[in-house]
Tab-separated table of C-alpha atoms in Angstrom:
chain	number	residue	atom	x	y	z
A	1	MET	CA	118.954	90.052	147.851
A	2	PRO	CA	120.098	90.547	144.254
A	3	ASP	CA	120.914	87.269	142.200
A	4	VAL	CA	124.454	86.690	141.000
A	5	LYS	CA	124.012	88.302	137.147
A	6	GLU	CA	122.758	91.312	138.952
A	7	ARG	CA	125.728	91.295	141.412
A	8	ALA	CA	128.049	90.489	138.789
A	9	ALA	CA	126.868	93.496	136.853
A	10	ARG	CA	127.990	95.809	139.503
A	11	LYS	CA	131.353	94.335	139.599
A	12	GLY	CA	132.710	97.265	137.758
A	13	HIS	CA	131.193	99.791	140.105
A	14	SER	CA	132.541	101.459	143.000
A	15	VAL	CA	130.618	99.028	145.527
A	16	ALA	CA	132.873	96.219	144.165
A	17	GLU	CA	135.970	97.749	145.987
A	18	GLY	CA	137.992	94.550	145.637
A	19	ALA	CA	137.418	93.690	141.997
A	20	SER	CA	140.174	96.032	140.712
A	21	ARG	CA	142.705	94.310	143.196
A	22	GLU	CA	141.737	91.012	142.166
A	23	SER	CA	141.873	91.735	138.842
A	24	HIS	CA	145.504	92.544	138.818
A	25	ALA	CA	146.054	89.330	140.732
A	26	GLY	CA	144.392	87.552	137.844
A	27	HIS	CA	146.618	89.123	135.346
A	28	THR	CA	149.367	88.587	137.782
A	29	ARG	CA	148.971	84.965	137.418
A	30	GLU	CA	148.888	84.972	133.745
A	31	ASP	CA	152.086	86.892	133.579
A	32	ALA	CA	153.875	84.529	135.856
A	33	SER	CA	155.436	82.647	133.523
A	34	SER	CA	157.455	85.852	131.997
A	35	ALA	CA	157.998	87.169	135.328
A	36	GLN	CA	159.591	83.660	136.305
A	37	GLY	CA	162.761	84.532	134.458
A	38	HIS	CA	163.507	87.673	136.005
A	39	ARG	CA	162.943	86.494	139.681
A	40	SER	CA	165.700	86.363	141.943
A	41	ARG	CA	167.200	83.185	143.606
A	42	LEU	CA	165.263	84.035	146.891
A	43	MET	CA	162.002	85.097	144.876
A	44	ASP	CA	162.476	81.498	143.339
A	45	ARG	CA	162.555	80.213	146.907
A	46	VAL	CA	159.462	82.200	147.884
A	47	HIS	CA	157.598	80.913	145.197
A	48	GLU	CA	158.717	77.324	145.771
A	49	VAL	CA	157.551	77.602	149.510
A	50	SER	CA	154.161	79.133	148.236
A	51	LYS	CA	153.865	75.894	146.085
A	52	VAL	CA	154.563	73.880	149.218
A	53	ASP	CA	152.212	75.861	151.328
A	54	ARG	CA	149.407	75.272	148.443
A	55	HIS	CA	150.317	71.889	148.428
A	56	SER	CA	149.964	71.567	152.165
A	57	GLU	CA	146.598	73.770	152.291
A	58	GLU	CA	145.156	70.653	149.805
A	59	LYS	CA	146.866	67.937	151.265
A	60	THR	CA	148.131	67.975	154.741
A	61	LEU	CA	146.305	70.956	156.735
A	62	SER	CA	145.708	70.506	160.422
A	63	SER	CA	143.147	68.508	161.893
A	64	SER	CA	141.901	71.326	163.793
A	65	SER	CA	140.940	73.212	160.511
A	66	LEU	CA	137.916	72.736	158.756
A	67	GLU	CA	139.190	73.093	155.292
A	68	GLY	CA	141.813	70.453	156.476
A	69	LYS	CA	139.075	68.197	157.735
A	70	ALA	CA	137.092	68.680	154.506
A	71	LYS	CA	139.822	67.994	151.959
A	72	GLU	CA	141.225	65.134	153.771
A	73	THR	CA	137.934	63.223	153.908
A	74	MET	CA	136.181	64.350	150.877
A	75	PRO	CA	134.075	63.443	149.272
A	76	SER	CA	132.370	60.635	151.476
A	77	ASP	CA	132.996	61.726	155.089
A	78	PHE	CA	132.747	65.355	155.655
A	79	TRP	CA	130.040	66.039	152.984
A	80	ASP	CA	127.759	63.192	153.566
A	81	HIS	CA	128.037	63.943	157.200
A	82	LEU	CA	126.856	67.765	156.362
A	83	LYS	CA	124.369	66.180	154.242
A	84	GLU	CA	123.001	63.921	156.890
A	85	GLN	CA	122.952	66.757	159.197
A	86	LEU	CA	121.164	69.155	157.264
A	87	SER	CA	118.239	66.301	156.076
A	88	SER	CA	117.716	65.167	159.725
A	89	VAL	CA	114.532	66.239	161.280
A	90	PRO	CA	115.116	68.525	163.010
A	91	PRO	CA	118.038	69.716	161.359
A	92	ASP	CA	121.526	69.782	162.733
A	93	PHE	CA	123.618	72.954	161.976
A	94	SER	CA	126.606	72.401	163.924
A	95	CYS	CA	128.646	71.630	160.730
A	96	ALA	CA	127.357	73.852	158.458
A	97	LEU	CA	127.845	76.604	161.304
A	98	GLU	CA	131.745	75.467	161.520
A	99	LEU	CA	131.922	75.822	157.642
A	100	LEU	CA	130.231	78.971	157.360
A	101	LYS	CA	132.710	80.352	160.053
A	102	GLU	CA	135.768	79.451	157.811
A	103	VAL	CA	134.285	80.571	154.917
A	104	LYS	CA	133.680	84.104	156.439
A	105	GLU	CA	137.445	84.031	157.517
A	106	ILE	CA	138.330	83.298	154.054
A	107	LEU	CA	136.122	86.134	152.499
A	108	LEU	CA	137.572	88.663	155.163
A	109	SER	CA	141.315	87.567	154.060
A	110	LEU	CA	140.587	88.264	150.580
A	111	LEU	CA	139.833	91.975	151.366
A	112	LEU	CA	142.603	94.892	151.659
A	113	PRO	CA	142.601	97.211	154.599
A	114	ARG	CA	140.992	100.017	152.521
A	115	GLN	CA	137.939	97.817	151.877
A	116	SER	CA	136.268	98.849	155.278
A	117	ARG	CA	132.916	98.800	153.608
A	118	LEU	CA	132.916	95.162	152.345
A	119	ARG	CA	134.269	94.155	155.478
A	120	SER	CA	131.273	95.544	157.478
A	121	GLU	CA	128.854	93.956	155.089
A	122	ILE	CA	130.387	90.688	155.625
A	123	GLU	CA	130.610	90.666	159.236
A	124	GLU	CA	127.209	91.593	159.333
A	125	ALA	CA	125.538	89.223	157.040
A	126	LEU	CA	127.592	86.315	158.704
A	127	ASP	CA	127.601	87.296	162.201
A	128	MET	CA	128.188	84.134	163.929
A	129	ASP	CA	126.348	84.720	167.264
A	130	PHE	CA	123.387	85.887	165.244
A	131	LEU	CA	123.546	82.773	162.990
A	132	HIS	CA	123.755	80.470	165.998
A	133	GLN	CA	120.774	81.765	167.408
A	134	GLN	CA	119.115	81.099	164.316
A	135	ALA	CA	120.351	77.536	164.535
A	136	ASP	CA	119.220	77.356	167.730
A	137	ARG	CA	115.529	78.268	166.580
A	138	GLY	CA	115.877	75.778	163.873
A	139	ASP	CA	115.476	78.544	161.139
A	140	LEU	CA	118.867	78.854	159.693
A	141	ASN	CA	118.630	79.472	155.890
A	142	VAL	CA	121.671	77.995	154.687
A	143	THR	CA	120.502	78.323	150.928
A	144	TYR	CA	120.065	82.011	151.551
A	145	LEU	CA	123.318	82.449	152.710
A	146	SER	CA	125.210	80.424	150.112
A	147	LYS	CA	123.759	82.709	147.622
A	148	TYR	CA	124.815	85.346	149.339
A	149	ILE	CA	128.192	84.111	149.644
A	150	LEU	CA	128.176	83.433	146.075
A	151	ASN	CA	127.549	87.074	145.097
A	152	MET	CA	130.269	88.348	147.381
A	153	MET	CA	132.544	85.804	145.346
A	154	VAL	CA	131.335	87.355	142.254
A	155	LEU	CA	132.570	90.715	143.678
A	156	LEU	CA	136.052	89.756	144.860
A	157	CYS	CA	137.343	86.974	142.560
A	158	ALA	CA	139.529	87.588	139.746
A	159	PRO	CA	138.262	87.704	136.095
A	160	VAL	CA	140.003	84.085	135.587
A	161	ARG	CA	137.545	82.645	138.188
A	162	ASP	CA	134.185	84.280	136.873
A	163	GLU	CA	133.211	81.278	134.806
A	164	ALA	CA	133.758	78.939	138.138
A	165	VAL	CA	131.637	81.274	140.239
A	166	GLN	CA	128.947	81.596	137.388
A	167	ARG	CA	128.879	77.766	137.167
A	168	LEU	CA	127.826	77.411	140.799
A	169	GLU	CA	124.242	79.405	140.357
A	170	SER	CA	122.940	76.819	138.786
A	171	ILE	CA	123.498	74.277	141.785
A	172	THR	CA	120.308	74.030	143.876
A	173	ASP	CA	121.525	71.225	146.550
A	174	PRO	CA	122.767	73.233	149.393
A	175	VAL	CA	125.690	70.341	150.116
A	176	ARG	CA	126.800	70.755	146.561
A	177	LEU	CA	126.709	74.185	146.445
A	178	LEU	CA	128.550	74.610	149.860
A	179	ARG	CA	131.149	72.362	148.410
A	180	GLY	CA	131.548	74.070	145.144
A	181	ILE	CA	132.080	77.517	147.095
A	182	PHE	CA	134.601	75.925	149.445
A	183	GLN	CA	136.835	74.926	146.387
A	184	VAL	CA	136.449	77.949	144.499
A	185	LEU	CA	137.530	79.906	147.719
A	186	GLY	CA	140.422	77.735	147.771
A	187	LEU	CA	141.552	78.871	144.136
A	188	MET	CA	140.786	82.562	145.330
A	189	LYS	CA	143.242	82.376	148.128
A	190	MET	CA	145.988	81.134	145.760
A	191	ASP	CA	145.199	84.018	143.521
A	192	MET	CA	145.701	86.088	146.768
A	193	VAL	CA	148.867	84.398	147.548
A	194	ASN	CA	150.303	85.089	144.017
A	195	TYR	CA	149.173	88.549	144.056
A	196	THR	CA	151.220	89.163	147.321
A	197	ILE	CA	154.140	87.389	146.135
A	198	GLN	CA	154.435	89.302	142.870
A	199	SER	CA	153.854	92.500	144.717
A	200	LEU	CA	156.901	91.518	146.870
A	201	GLN	CA	158.782	90.929	144.111
A	202	PRO	CA	161.090	93.777	143.535
A	203	GLN	CA	161.844	94.264	147.002
A	204	LEU	CA	162.401	90.622	147.471
A	205	GLN	CA	164.915	90.333	144.348
A	206	GLU	CA	166.913	93.567	145.484
A	207	HIS	CA	167.199	92.089	149.071
A	208	SER	CA	168.402	88.987	147.689
A	209	ILE	CA	171.183	90.851	145.605
A	210	GLN	CA	172.296	92.832	148.515
A	211	PHE	CA	172.148	89.948	151.001
A	212	GLU	CA	174.014	87.659	148.817
A	213	ARG	CA	176.815	90.015	147.866
A	214	ALA	CA	177.444	91.186	151.700
A	215	GLN	CA	177.521	87.634	152.880
A	216	PHE	CA	180.129	86.898	150.130
A	217	GLN	CA	181.987	89.893	151.090
A	218	GLU	CA	182.093	88.782	154.670
A	219	ARG	CA	183.688	85.767	153.650
A	220	LEU	CA	186.035	87.252	151.285
A	221	ASN	CA	187.377	89.488	153.991
A	222	LYS	CA	188.312	86.424	156.044
A	223	GLN	CA	189.462	84.653	153.144
A	224	PRO	CA	191.188	86.551	150.564
A	225	SER	CA	191.903	83.845	148.501
A	226	LEU	CA	188.172	82.871	147.841
A	227	LEU	CA	187.998	84.349	144.222
A	228	ASN	CA	191.091	82.358	142.884
A	229	HIS	CA	188.706	79.862	141.072
A	230	THR	CA	186.689	82.650	139.773
A	231	THR	CA	189.641	84.139	138.293
A	232	LYS	CA	191.089	81.084	136.665
A	233	TRP	CA	187.312	80.363	135.384
A	234	LEU	CA	187.152	83.969	133.726
A	235	THR	CA	190.689	83.592	132.462
A	236	GLN	CA	190.036	80.302	130.726
A	237	ALA	CA	187.010	82.062	128.948
A	238	VAL	CA	189.321	84.850	127.769
A	239	THR	CA	191.708	82.162	126.573
A	240	ASP	CA	189.005	80.540	124.856
A	241	LEU	CA	187.855	83.415	122.713
A	242	THR	CA	191.217	84.571	122.030
A	243	THR	CA	192.530	81.289	120.887
A	244	PRO	CA	192.150	80.754	117.167
A	245	PRO	CA	190.378	77.336	116.208
A	246	ALA	CA	192.552	74.502	115.618
A	247	SER	CA	193.647	73.737	111.917
A	248	CYS	CA	192.032	70.506	110.441
A	249	PRO	CA	194.863	67.899	109.936
A	250	ASP	CA	193.357	67.470	106.621
A	251	ILE	CA	194.300	70.668	105.324
A	252	PRO	CA	197.515	71.152	103.382
A	253	ASP	CA	200.376	72.831	105.310
A	254	SER	CA	199.925	76.443	104.853
A	255	SER	CA	203.879	76.680	104.219
A	256	SER	CA	203.169	75.324	100.662
A	257	ALA	CA	200.368	77.338	99.850
A	258	PRO	CA	200.364	81.409	99.602
A	259	GLY	CA	198.397	82.865	102.636
A	260	PRO	CA	196.900	86.302	103.165
A	261	SER	CA	199.361	89.108	104.141
A	262	PRO	CA	199.343	90.604	107.664
A	263	SER	CA	197.769	93.795	106.425
A	264	ASP	CA	195.048	91.666	104.789
A	265	ILE	CA	194.057	90.242	108.129
A	266	ALA	CA	191.455	91.921	110.208
A	267	ALA	CA	192.015	92.975	113.774
A	268	PRO	CA	190.130	90.846	116.136
A	269	GLU	CA	187.116	92.650	117.821
A	270	PRO	CA	188.084	93.627	121.502
A	271	LEU	CA	186.634	91.666	124.061
A	272	SER	CA	184.138	93.168	126.310
A	273	PRO	CA	183.133	91.907	129.862
A	274	ALA	CA	179.840	90.593	128.707
A	275	MET	CA	181.348	88.337	125.919
A	276	VAL	CA	183.779	86.783	128.543
A	277	LEU	CA	180.789	86.288	130.800
A	278	SER	CA	179.004	84.694	128.220
A	279	GLN	CA	181.888	82.530	127.282
A	280	GLY	CA	182.254	81.521	131.130
A	281	PHE	CA	178.668	80.707	131.998
A	282	LEU	CA	178.580	78.440	128.588
A	283	ASN	CA	181.687	76.718	129.634
A	284	LEU	CA	179.895	76.018	133.100
A	285	LEU	CA	177.311	73.774	130.983
A	286	ILE	CA	180.331	71.681	129.657
A	287	TRP	CA	182.578	71.607	133.114
A	288	ASN	CA	184.688	68.625	133.463
A	289	PRO	CA	183.686	66.543	136.773
A	290	GLU	CA	187.515	65.963	137.247
A	291	ASN	CA	187.513	69.754	137.912
A	292	GLU	CA	184.783	69.905	140.648
A	293	GLU	CA	187.075	71.462	143.343
A	294	GLU	CA	188.108	74.499	141.031
A	295	PHE	CA	184.445	75.277	140.448
A	296	PRO	CA	184.034	79.248	140.454
A	297	GLU	CA	183.448	80.427	144.142
A	298	THR	CA	180.796	82.817	143.063
A	299	LEU	CA	178.655	79.808	141.450
A	300	LEU	CA	178.798	77.240	143.984
A	301	MET	CA	175.062	78.138	145.171
A	302	ASP	CA	174.041	77.486	141.706
A	303	ARG	CA	176.018	74.502	141.228
A	304	THR	CA	173.189	72.180	141.531
A	305	ARG	CA	171.051	74.058	139.095
A	306	LEU	CA	173.709	74.249	136.442
A	307	GLN	CA	173.802	70.341	136.858
A	308	GLU	CA	170.420	70.141	136.201
A	309	LEU	CA	170.523	72.568	133.124
A	310	GLU	CA	173.692	70.367	131.833
A	311	SER	CA	171.648	67.292	132.193
A	312	GLN	CA	168.592	68.889	130.629
A	313	ARG	CA	170.892	70.233	127.477
A	314	LYS	CA	172.249	66.526	127.072
A	315	GLN	CA	168.997	65.039	126.701
A	316	LEU	CA	167.897	67.658	124.416
A	317	THR	CA	170.824	66.871	122.208
A	318	ILE	CA	169.805	63.106	122.463
A	319	LEU	CA	165.999	64.011	121.646
A	320	ALA	CA	166.648	66.489	118.777
A	321	SER	CA	169.231	63.497	117.409
A	322	VAL	CA	166.838	60.867	117.321
A	323	LEU	CA	164.191	63.274	115.478
A	324	LEU	CA	166.623	64.378	112.864
A	325	VAL	CA	167.617	60.759	111.981
A	326	ALA	CA	163.856	59.490	112.403
A	327	SER	CA	162.819	62.537	109.974
A	328	SER	CA	165.377	61.637	107.404
A	329	PHE	CA	163.764	58.006	107.042
A	330	SER	CA	160.056	58.984	107.396
A	331	GLY	CA	159.572	61.827	105.123
A	332	SER	CA	157.690	65.206	105.582
A	333	VAL	CA	154.312	63.935	105.796
A	334	LEU	CA	154.608	62.086	108.807
A	335	PHE	CA	156.714	64.840	110.482
A	336	GLY	CA	154.058	67.147	109.306
A	337	SER	CA	151.594	65.691	111.761
A	338	PRO	CA	152.096	67.416	115.387
A	339	GLN	CA	150.406	64.373	116.804
A	340	PHE	CA	153.102	62.205	115.740
A	341	VAL	CA	155.986	64.171	116.752
A	342	ASP	CA	154.626	64.832	120.070
A	343	LYS	CA	154.332	61.201	120.693
A	344	LEU	CA	157.665	60.526	119.270
A	345	LYS	CA	159.063	63.144	121.456
A	346	ARG	CA	156.926	61.577	124.505
A	347	ILE	CA	158.727	58.089	124.055
A	348	THR	CA	162.095	59.358	123.517
A	349	LYS	CA	161.815	61.324	126.495
A	350	SER	CA	160.664	58.701	128.495
A	351	LEU	CA	163.755	56.444	127.605
A	352	VAL	CA	166.717	58.613	127.566
A	353	GLY	CA	166.773	59.190	131.251
A	354	GLU	CA	169.673	56.839	131.959
A	355	PHE	CA	171.527	57.681	128.583
A	356	ASN	CA	174.516	59.075	130.787
A	357	SER	CA	174.964	55.552	132.533
A	358	ARG	CA	173.687	53.268	129.556
A	359	PRO	CA	174.238	55.054	126.238
A	360	GLU	CA	174.357	51.997	123.949
A	361	GLU	CA	171.386	50.087	125.929
A	362	THR	CA	169.295	52.921	126.067
A	363	MET	CA	170.011	53.572	122.251
A	364	CYS	CA	169.030	50.181	121.371
A	365	THR	CA	165.556	50.614	123.280
A	366	VAL	CA	165.105	53.902	121.687
A	367	SER	CA	165.800	52.640	118.198
A	368	GLU	CA	163.406	49.683	118.616
A	369	GLN	CA	160.445	51.802	120.014
A	370	VAL	CA	160.856	54.725	117.352
A	371	THR	CA	161.289	52.337	114.555
A	372	GLN	CA	157.996	50.509	115.841
A	373	GLU	CA	156.259	53.843	116.142
A	374	ILE	CA	157.293	54.722	112.669
A	375	HIS	CA	156.033	51.527	111.292
A	376	GLN	CA	152.683	51.879	112.750
A	377	SER	CA	152.103	55.676	112.011
A	378	LEU	CA	152.901	54.965	108.288
A	379	LYS	CA	150.505	52.018	107.984
A	380	SER	CA	147.577	54.218	109.840
A	381	MET	CA	148.224	57.179	107.239
A	382	GLY	CA	148.234	54.771	104.556
A	383	LEU	CA	151.850	55.370	103.448
A	384	ALA	CA	154.287	53.162	102.177
A	385	PRO	CA	156.055	51.241	104.763
A	386	LEU	CA	159.936	51.503	105.505
A	387	SER	CA	161.794	49.087	103.148
A	388	SER	CA	163.646	45.852	104.234
A	389	ASP	CA	166.888	48.135	103.586
A	390	ASN	CA	165.837	51.296	105.435
A	391	THR	CA	164.481	49.623	108.411
A	392	PRO	CA	167.892	48.203	109.739
A	393	SER	CA	169.588	51.256	108.302
A	394	LEU	CA	167.159	53.571	110.702
A	395	ILE	CA	168.143	51.331	113.734
A	396	ALA	CA	171.815	51.264	113.005
A	397	GLN	CA	171.740	55.204	112.826
A	398	LEU	CA	169.649	55.616	115.820
A	399	GLN	CA	171.859	53.341	117.772
A	400	ASN	CA	174.987	55.303	116.702
A	401	ILE	CA	174.084	58.192	118.250
A	402	ALA	CA	175.033	56.708	121.620
A	403	LYS	CA	178.920	57.183	120.441
A	404	LYS	CA	180.294	60.419	121.373
A	405	GLU	CA	181.929	60.896	118.215
A	406	ASN	CA	178.421	60.789	116.386
A	407	CYS	CA	178.214	63.232	113.810
A	408	VAL	CA	174.631	63.968	114.234
A	409	ARG	CA	174.755	64.406	117.951
A	410	ASN	CA	177.835	66.644	117.789
A	411	VAL	CA	176.212	68.991	115.292
A	412	ILE	CA	173.041	69.186	117.415
A	413	ASP	CA	175.076	69.686	120.562
A	414	GLN	CA	177.022	72.518	118.682
A	415	ARG	CA	173.665	74.139	117.678
A	416	ILE	CA	172.352	73.807	121.244
A	417	HIS	CA	175.186	75.447	122.643
A	418	LEU	CA	175.017	78.422	119.966
A	419	PHE	CA	171.226	78.810	120.679
A	420	LEU	CA	172.215	79.257	124.423
A	421	LYS	CA	175.007	81.818	123.352
A	422	CYS	CA	172.425	83.734	121.589
A	423	CYS	CA	170.019	83.666	124.515
A	424	LEU	CA	172.533	85.396	126.544
A	425	VAL	CA	173.238	88.116	124.046
A	426	LEU	CA	169.957	88.349	122.363
A	427	GLY	CA	167.461	87.308	124.600
A	428	VAL	CA	165.091	83.821	124.484
A	429	GLN	CA	162.603	84.991	122.579
A	430	ARG	CA	164.795	86.760	119.751
A	431	SER	CA	166.888	83.376	119.569
A	432	LEU	CA	163.887	81.291	119.023
A	433	THR	CA	162.811	83.160	115.713
A	434	ASP	CA	165.571	81.819	113.623
A	435	LEU	CA	166.262	78.333	115.030
A	436	PRO	CA	168.856	76.163	112.998
A	437	GLY	CA	167.918	72.825	111.296
A	438	GLY	CA	167.330	70.172	113.702
A	439	LEU	CA	166.066	72.261	116.608
A	440	THR	CA	162.725	73.132	115.327
A	441	LEU	CA	160.805	70.248	116.759
A	442	ILE	CA	162.236	70.803	120.053
A	443	GLU	CA	161.373	74.455	120.334
A	444	ALA	CA	159.252	74.556	123.664
A	445	GLU	CA	161.945	72.491	125.292
A	446	LEU	CA	164.554	74.919	124.136
A	447	ALA	CA	162.615	78.024	125.455
A	448	GLU	CA	162.450	76.475	128.686
A	449	LEU	CA	166.194	75.740	128.960
A	450	GLY	CA	167.156	79.035	127.661
A	451	GLN	CA	164.896	81.105	130.136
A	452	LYS	CA	166.303	79.068	133.325
A	453	PHE	CA	169.912	79.481	132.153
A	454	VAL	CA	169.417	83.285	131.531
A	455	SER	CA	167.574	83.659	134.602
A	456	LEU	CA	170.553	82.176	136.404
A	457	THR	CA	173.236	83.902	134.747
A	458	HIS	CA	171.495	87.459	135.197
A	459	HIS	CA	171.028	87.096	138.961
A	460	ASN	CA	174.298	85.640	139.264
A	461	GLN	CA	175.613	88.853	137.087
A	462	GLN	CA	173.625	91.286	139.387
A	463	VAL	CA	175.215	89.637	142.667
A	464	PHE	CA	178.635	89.410	141.755
A	465	GLY	CA	179.067	92.065	138.757
A	466	PRO	CA	181.421	94.103	140.856
A	467	TYR	CA	183.962	91.389	141.486
A	468	TYR	CA	183.544	90.162	137.942
A	469	THR	CA	184.526	93.657	136.645
A	470	GLU	CA	187.671	93.872	139.166
A	471	ILE	CA	188.849	90.667	137.632
A	472	LEU	CA	188.485	91.365	134.127
A	473	LYS	CA	190.009	94.615	134.243
A	474	PRO	CA	193.475	93.377	133.886
A	475	LEU	CA	192.681	90.685	131.647
A	476	LEU	CA	190.873	92.851	128.930
A	477	SER	CA	193.453	95.908	129.288
A	478	PRO	CA	195.622	96.530	126.217
A	479	ALA	CA	199.041	95.217	126.490
A	480	ARG	CA	201.593	97.841	127.085
A	481	PRO	CA	204.593	98.077	124.968
């Protein structure tokens, strides 16, 4: 029988019928994060179900499944019992046979229908009737079979699993080798699950869009007023875009100062449906809880997700505000250390979860912890400590973030709002290339928030776009004389 390295060399040849498919599966796993932003709501649910299934396979498989028994009792019971059986004289192969049977089923499950040649080879090499006969005679070669399984895994695994499979080659103890094989096969099964889900993604996404639209149309036929709140929501978005900003009370009265003539004022840019929808979606992140009963009907299924995004946005506002204030007192050297910034972010994130319910108390705790961390870091770097004047000033400014009128907090909030608007217009990656001051330290968090927001709005527009178009037609039509 060829060894692992020889079989690995054959991986690119026609014998390895499964290698091409599993290679795609590996790449699919690496691309999963980028595909996530374009999944439909149904696709997200399928993805969540797959994660639950993986969790179940690892934690709560049926006791009738050997995989479940092994994982529930690892490492002491199952593998110790297997070792005892194989070490006994004469050896007892009952547990090993059960394990080999399940390993065979896993290997077969990794094959595509067209891979009949590999299927026949596995069926022949792991013929359970023949293995039982060998076990009865006491000459079942568990080590030989383990090496065969390992060689087959080299052919079938995705490139991302090559290293894990090759590490098993050096294991000589048969029980340890079988245990390692079983663990890596579990990962290969998950590769297959991800590959299958990704292959079905376009069909699932289109089905989700058509299904949700049909369900909504059925409700609309029975309840013609079902779009009333959606119409009000879009009307408000148009008003927000067409109403000039309020003049500052500190500016002198325009009647006492010369102003531009009507001919000098450029005509406003005509509104497009995309502009109105972007404004409308942004308004959802600052929705007044008192108007909950008027939430747009087309977004009710997304209300929980929007609330989560709204909460995440508020926490990022506080986080960025804390970092901005702290950096103004600490200097560029301290904030030039990624380790220090990451630690400060972890400290702040762990404390701001209850900001909405207890803002003053939360910021008191944050100010104490942040100031203490700055003191310790300055000391460890051999830098000058905060002066007796700067310390109370830093604490006061951090605590002041609890106030809604805090200027730092308001500026950061506006910049995050602008970033999300850019995400809807330009996309997340382009919006990240030119972040305004105060947001660069939370770039990763903003990318996650922006991707979730864009994904949600994109799917919603795909489902309800025809309804939005009809509502916006009279709102955006030029006024007739």
